[in-house]
Amino acid sequence: APRPRRRLCGLFRDGGQAGCPLMEILSGLEALPHPRLKGPVVTWGVFDGVHRGHRRVLETLRDWAREISAPAVAITFDRPPSEVLTGRPVPLLVPLEERLRRIGETGVDFALVIAFTPEFALLGADDFVRDVVAGRLRARGIVLGHDSRFGRGREGDLDLLTRLGRDLGIEVRRCAPELHQGRPVSSSLIREAIAAGRLEEATLLLGRAPSVTGTVVRGDRQGTRLGFPTANIPLG
């Protein structure tokens, strides 16, 4: 049976720039191994919003991959891990399809989308690196943000990854944070700015005008009484 995959234009299929890059989207671990993934450089994360900090990681990944003529692979998840771990919905800055489109804009070659299930949440950091990154992907390099945590109970960090990399023959690089007023740019910082009505700040952090995706909930209907119905989305 053919492996599940589809192609996504890095900008827009219908009206983007001529010759814009294509990113191939792989659905789940069953899409691996892949015949065109030979010695890739890999990163992973939710990348919600694909903000300035995310783009710094993804562009570092892309540039390194180009230097060594390797595919650039971004692993992401179908939902935020905290949503599965806490059982509470997380308001997304962008939906999955938009997230993938914006990852593609950075020039990454492949996005691997993994369903973050309660079973996957039990996978330890060591097993994730050995089985998925080194085993299925056969990565030759890994790039992660400065404060990345991964694996069961967020046990994995860059120190553990560096030790594993030495054992497995995988080079590990740390990407320095993108700072805003002395604080690393993050999805939570952007949600905080949006919730406080600081939209100019959120725009600066994202690198574009913000939008939020979430579940509309019933409010107190004040907007309806004023003649301006609104959609209420909880931000925390």
Coordinates of C-alpha atoms in Angstrom, one line a residue:
A1 CA 0.0 0.0 0.0
P2 CA 1.3 3.5 -0.8
R3 CA 2.6 5.5 2.2
P4 CA 0.2 8.3 3.3
R5 CA 1.6 11.6 2.2
R6 CA 0.6 14.8 0.4
R7 CA 2.4 17.9 -0.8
L8 CA 1.8 21.4 0.3
C9 CA 3.1 24.5 -1.4
G10 CA 5.3 26.6 0.9
L11 CA 3.1 29.7 0.0
F12 CA -0.2 29.2 -1.9
R13 CA -1.0 26.7 -4.6
D14 CA -3.1 29.3 -6.5
G15 CA -1.4 32.6 -6.6
G16 CA 1.8 32.1 -4.7
Q17 CA 5.2 32.9 -6.1
A18 CA 6.2 30.9 -9.2
G19 CA 8.4 27.9 -8.3
C20 CA 7.6 28.3 -4.5
P21 CA 9.0 25.4 -2.4
L22 CA 6.9 22.3 -1.8
M23 CA 6.9 20.6 1.6
E24 CA 5.8 17.0 1.8
I25 CA 3.6 16.1 4.7
L26 CA 3.9 12.6 6.2
S27 CA 1.0 11.3 8.3
G28 CA 2.1 9.3 11.3
L29 CA 5.0 7.0 12.0
E30 CA 3.6 4.4 9.6
A31 CA 4.8 6.7 6.8
L32 CA 8.4 5.8 7.8
P33 CA 10.9 4.8 6.6
H34 CA 10.6 7.0 3.6
P35 CA 12.7 6.5 0.5
R36 CA 13.7 10.2 0.1
L37 CA 14.6 10.7 3.8
K38 CA 18.3 9.8 3.7
G39 CA 20.2 11.2 6.6
P40 CA 17.9 14.1 7.4
V41 CA 18.3 17.0 9.8
V42 CA 15.4 17.0 12.2
T43 CA 13.6 19.2 14.7
W44 CA 10.3 18.7 16.6
G45 CA 7.7 20.6 18.5
V46 CA 4.1 21.8 18.3
F47 CA 5.1 25.1 16.6
D48 CA 1.8 26.7 17.4
G49 CA 1.7 30.0 15.7
V50 CA 5.0 29.4 13.9
H51 CA 6.2 32.6 15.6
R52 CA 9.5 34.4 15.3
G53 CA 11.1 31.9 17.8
H54 CA 9.8 28.9 15.8
R55 CA 11.0 30.4 12.5
R56 CA 14.5 30.8 13.9
V57 CA 14.6 27.1 14.7
L58 CA 13.1 26.1 11.4
E59 CA 15.4 28.3 9.4
T60 CA 18.4 27.1 11.3
L61 CA 17.3 23.5 10.4
R62 CA 16.8 24.4 6.8
D63 CA 20.2 26.2 6.4
W64 CA 22.1 23.3 8.1
A65 CA 20.3 20.8 5.8
R66 CA 21.2 22.8 2.8
E67 CA 24.8 22.9 3.8
I68 CA 25.1 19.2 4.0
S69 CA 22.7 18.4 1.1
A70 CA 20.3 16.6 3.5
P71 CA 16.5 16.8 3.8
A72 CA 15.1 19.1 6.5
V73 CA 12.4 17.4 8.6
A74 CA 10.1 19.1 11.2
I75 CA 8.1 16.7 13.4
T76 CA 5.0 18.2 14.8
F77 CA 1.8 16.9 16.5
D78 CA -1.8 16.9 15.7
R79 CA -2.7 18.6 19.0
P80 CA -0.8 20.2 21.9
P81 CA 0.6 17.5 24.3
S82 CA -0.7 19.5 27.3
E83 CA -4.3 19.0 25.9
V84 CA -3.9 15.2 26.2
L85 CA -2.0 15.3 29.5
T86 CA -4.4 17.7 31.3
G87 CA -7.6 16.9 29.5
R88 CA -8.3 20.6 29.0
P89 CA -8.5 22.2 25.5
V90 CA -5.7 24.5 24.6
P91 CA -6.5 27.6 22.5
L92 CA -4.4 27.4 19.3
L93 CA -2.9 30.5 17.6
V94 CA -3.4 28.7 14.3
P95 CA -5.1 25.4 13.3
L96 CA -3.0 22.5 12.1
E97 CA -3.4 23.2 8.3
E98 CA -2.3 26.8 8.8
R99 CA 0.6 25.7 11.0
L100 CA 1.8 23.3 8.3
R101 CA 1.5 26.0 5.6
R102 CA 3.6 28.4 7.6
I103 CA 6.2 25.7 8.4
G104 CA 6.4 25.1 4.6
E105 CA 7.1 28.8 4.1
T106 CA 10.4 28.4 5.9
G107 CA 11.7 26.0 3.3
V108 CA 11.5 22.8 5.3
D109 CA 11.3 19.8 3.1
F110 CA 9.2 17.4 5.1
A111 CA 6.7 17.7 8.0
L112 CA 5.9 14.5 9.9
V113 CA 2.6 14.9 11.8
I114 CA 2.3 12.5 14.7
A115 CA -1.0 11.9 16.5
F116 CA -0.3 12.8 20.2
T117 CA -2.3 10.1 22.0
P118 CA -2.2 9.0 25.6
E119 CA -0.2 6.0 24.4
F120 CA 2.3 8.2 22.6
A121 CA 2.6 10.3 25.8
L122 CA 4.1 7.3 27.6
L123 CA 7.0 7.1 25.2
G124 CA 10.2 8.1 27.1
A125 CA 12.6 10.6 25.7
D126 CA 15.4 8.0 25.2
D127 CA 13.0 5.7 23.3
F128 CA 11.7 8.6 21.1
V129 CA 15.2 9.5 20.0
R130 CA 16.4 6.0 19.6
D131 CA 13.3 4.5 17.9
V132 CA 11.8 7.4 16.0
V133 CA 14.6 9.9 15.3
A134 CA 17.6 7.6 15.0
G135 CA 15.7 4.4 14.0
R136 CA 12.8 5.3 11.7
L137 CA 14.2 8.6 10.4
R138 CA 17.9 7.7 10.6
A139 CA 18.7 11.4 11.3
R140 CA 22.2 12.7 11.1
G141 CA 21.5 15.9 12.9
I142 CA 19.0 17.5 15.3
V143 CA 18.2 21.1 16.0
L144 CA 16.1 22.1 19.0
G145 CA 15.2 25.4 20.8
H146 CA 17.2 26.4 23.8
D147 CA 14.5 25.2 26.4
S148 CA 13.0 22.2 24.6
R149 CA 11.6 19.4 26.7
F150 CA 10.3 16.2 25.3
G151 CA 9.3 12.6 26.2
R152 CA 7.3 11.1 29.0
G153 CA 6.9 13.7 31.8
R154 CA 9.0 16.1 29.8
E155 CA 12.1 14.2 30.9
G156 CA 14.2 14.9 27.8
D157 CA 16.2 18.1 27.5
L158 CA 19.3 19.2 25.4
D159 CA 21.7 17.7 27.9
L160 CA 20.1 14.2 27.5
L161 CA 19.8 14.7 23.8
T162 CA 23.5 15.6 23.5
R163 CA 24.5 12.4 25.4
L164 CA 22.2 10.3 23.2
G165 CA 23.6 12.0 20.1
R166 CA 27.1 11.0 21.0
D167 CA 26.0 7.4 21.5
L168 CA 24.1 7.3 18.2
G169 CA 26.4 9.3 16.1
I170 CA 23.9 12.2 15.6
E171 CA 25.1 15.8 15.9
V172 CA 22.9 18.0 18.1
R173 CA 22.7 21.7 17.8
R174 CA 21.0 24.2 20.2
C175 CA 19.2 27.2 18.6
A176 CA 19.4 30.4 20.7
P177 CA 16.1 32.0 21.6
E178 CA 14.5 34.9 19.8
L179 CA 14.1 37.6 22.5
H180 CA 11.5 40.2 23.1
Q181 CA 12.2 42.7 26.0
G182 CA 14.5 40.1 27.5
R183 CA 12.0 37.2 27.4
P184 CA 12.1 34.4 24.9
V185 CA 9.4 34.6 22.3
S186 CA 6.9 31.8 23.0
S187 CA 3.3 30.7 22.1
S188 CA 2.3 31.3 25.8
L189 CA 3.8 34.8 25.7
I190 CA 1.7 35.6 22.6
R191 CA -1.5 34.1 24.2
E192 CA -0.8 36.3 27.2
A193 CA -0.4 39.4 25.0
I194 CA -3.7 38.6 23.1
A195 CA -5.6 37.9 26.3
A196 CA -4.5 41.3 27.7
G197 CA -5.4 43.1 24.5
R198 CA -1.9 43.9 23.5
L199 CA -2.3 43.1 19.9
E200 CA 0.5 45.2 18.7
E201 CA 2.9 43.3 20.9
A202 CA 1.4 40.0 19.7
T203 CA 1.9 41.1 16.1
L204 CA 5.5 41.9 16.8
L205 CA 6.0 38.5 18.5
L206 CA 4.3 36.5 15.7
G207 CA 5.8 38.6 12.9
R208 CA 2.2 39.0 11.5
A209 CA -1.3 39.9 12.7
P210 CA -2.5 37.4 15.3
S211 CA -5.5 35.1 15.1
V212 CA -6.7 32.5 17.7
T213 CA -8.4 29.2 17.1
G214 CA -10.4 27.5 19.8
T215 CA -13.8 26.3 20.8
V216 CA -16.6 28.9 20.9
V217 CA -18.3 28.9 24.3
R218 CA -21.5 30.6 25.5
G219 CA -20.9 34.0 27.1
D220 CA -23.2 36.4 28.9
R221 CA -24.8 37.6 25.6
Q222 CA -24.0 41.2 26.2
G223 CA -22.9 41.6 22.6
T224 CA -26.2 40.3 21.3
R225 CA -28.1 42.8 23.5
L226 CA -26.0 45.6 22.1
G227 CA -26.5 44.5 18.5
F228 CA -22.9 43.2 18.1
P229 CA -22.9 39.4 18.5
T230 CA -19.4 38.0 19.4
A231 CA -17.8 34.6 19.5
N232 CA -16.3 33.8 22.9
I233 CA -13.1 31.7 22.9
P234 CA -11.4 31.0 26.3
L235 CA -7.7 31.9 26.3
G236 CA -6.6 29.9 29.3

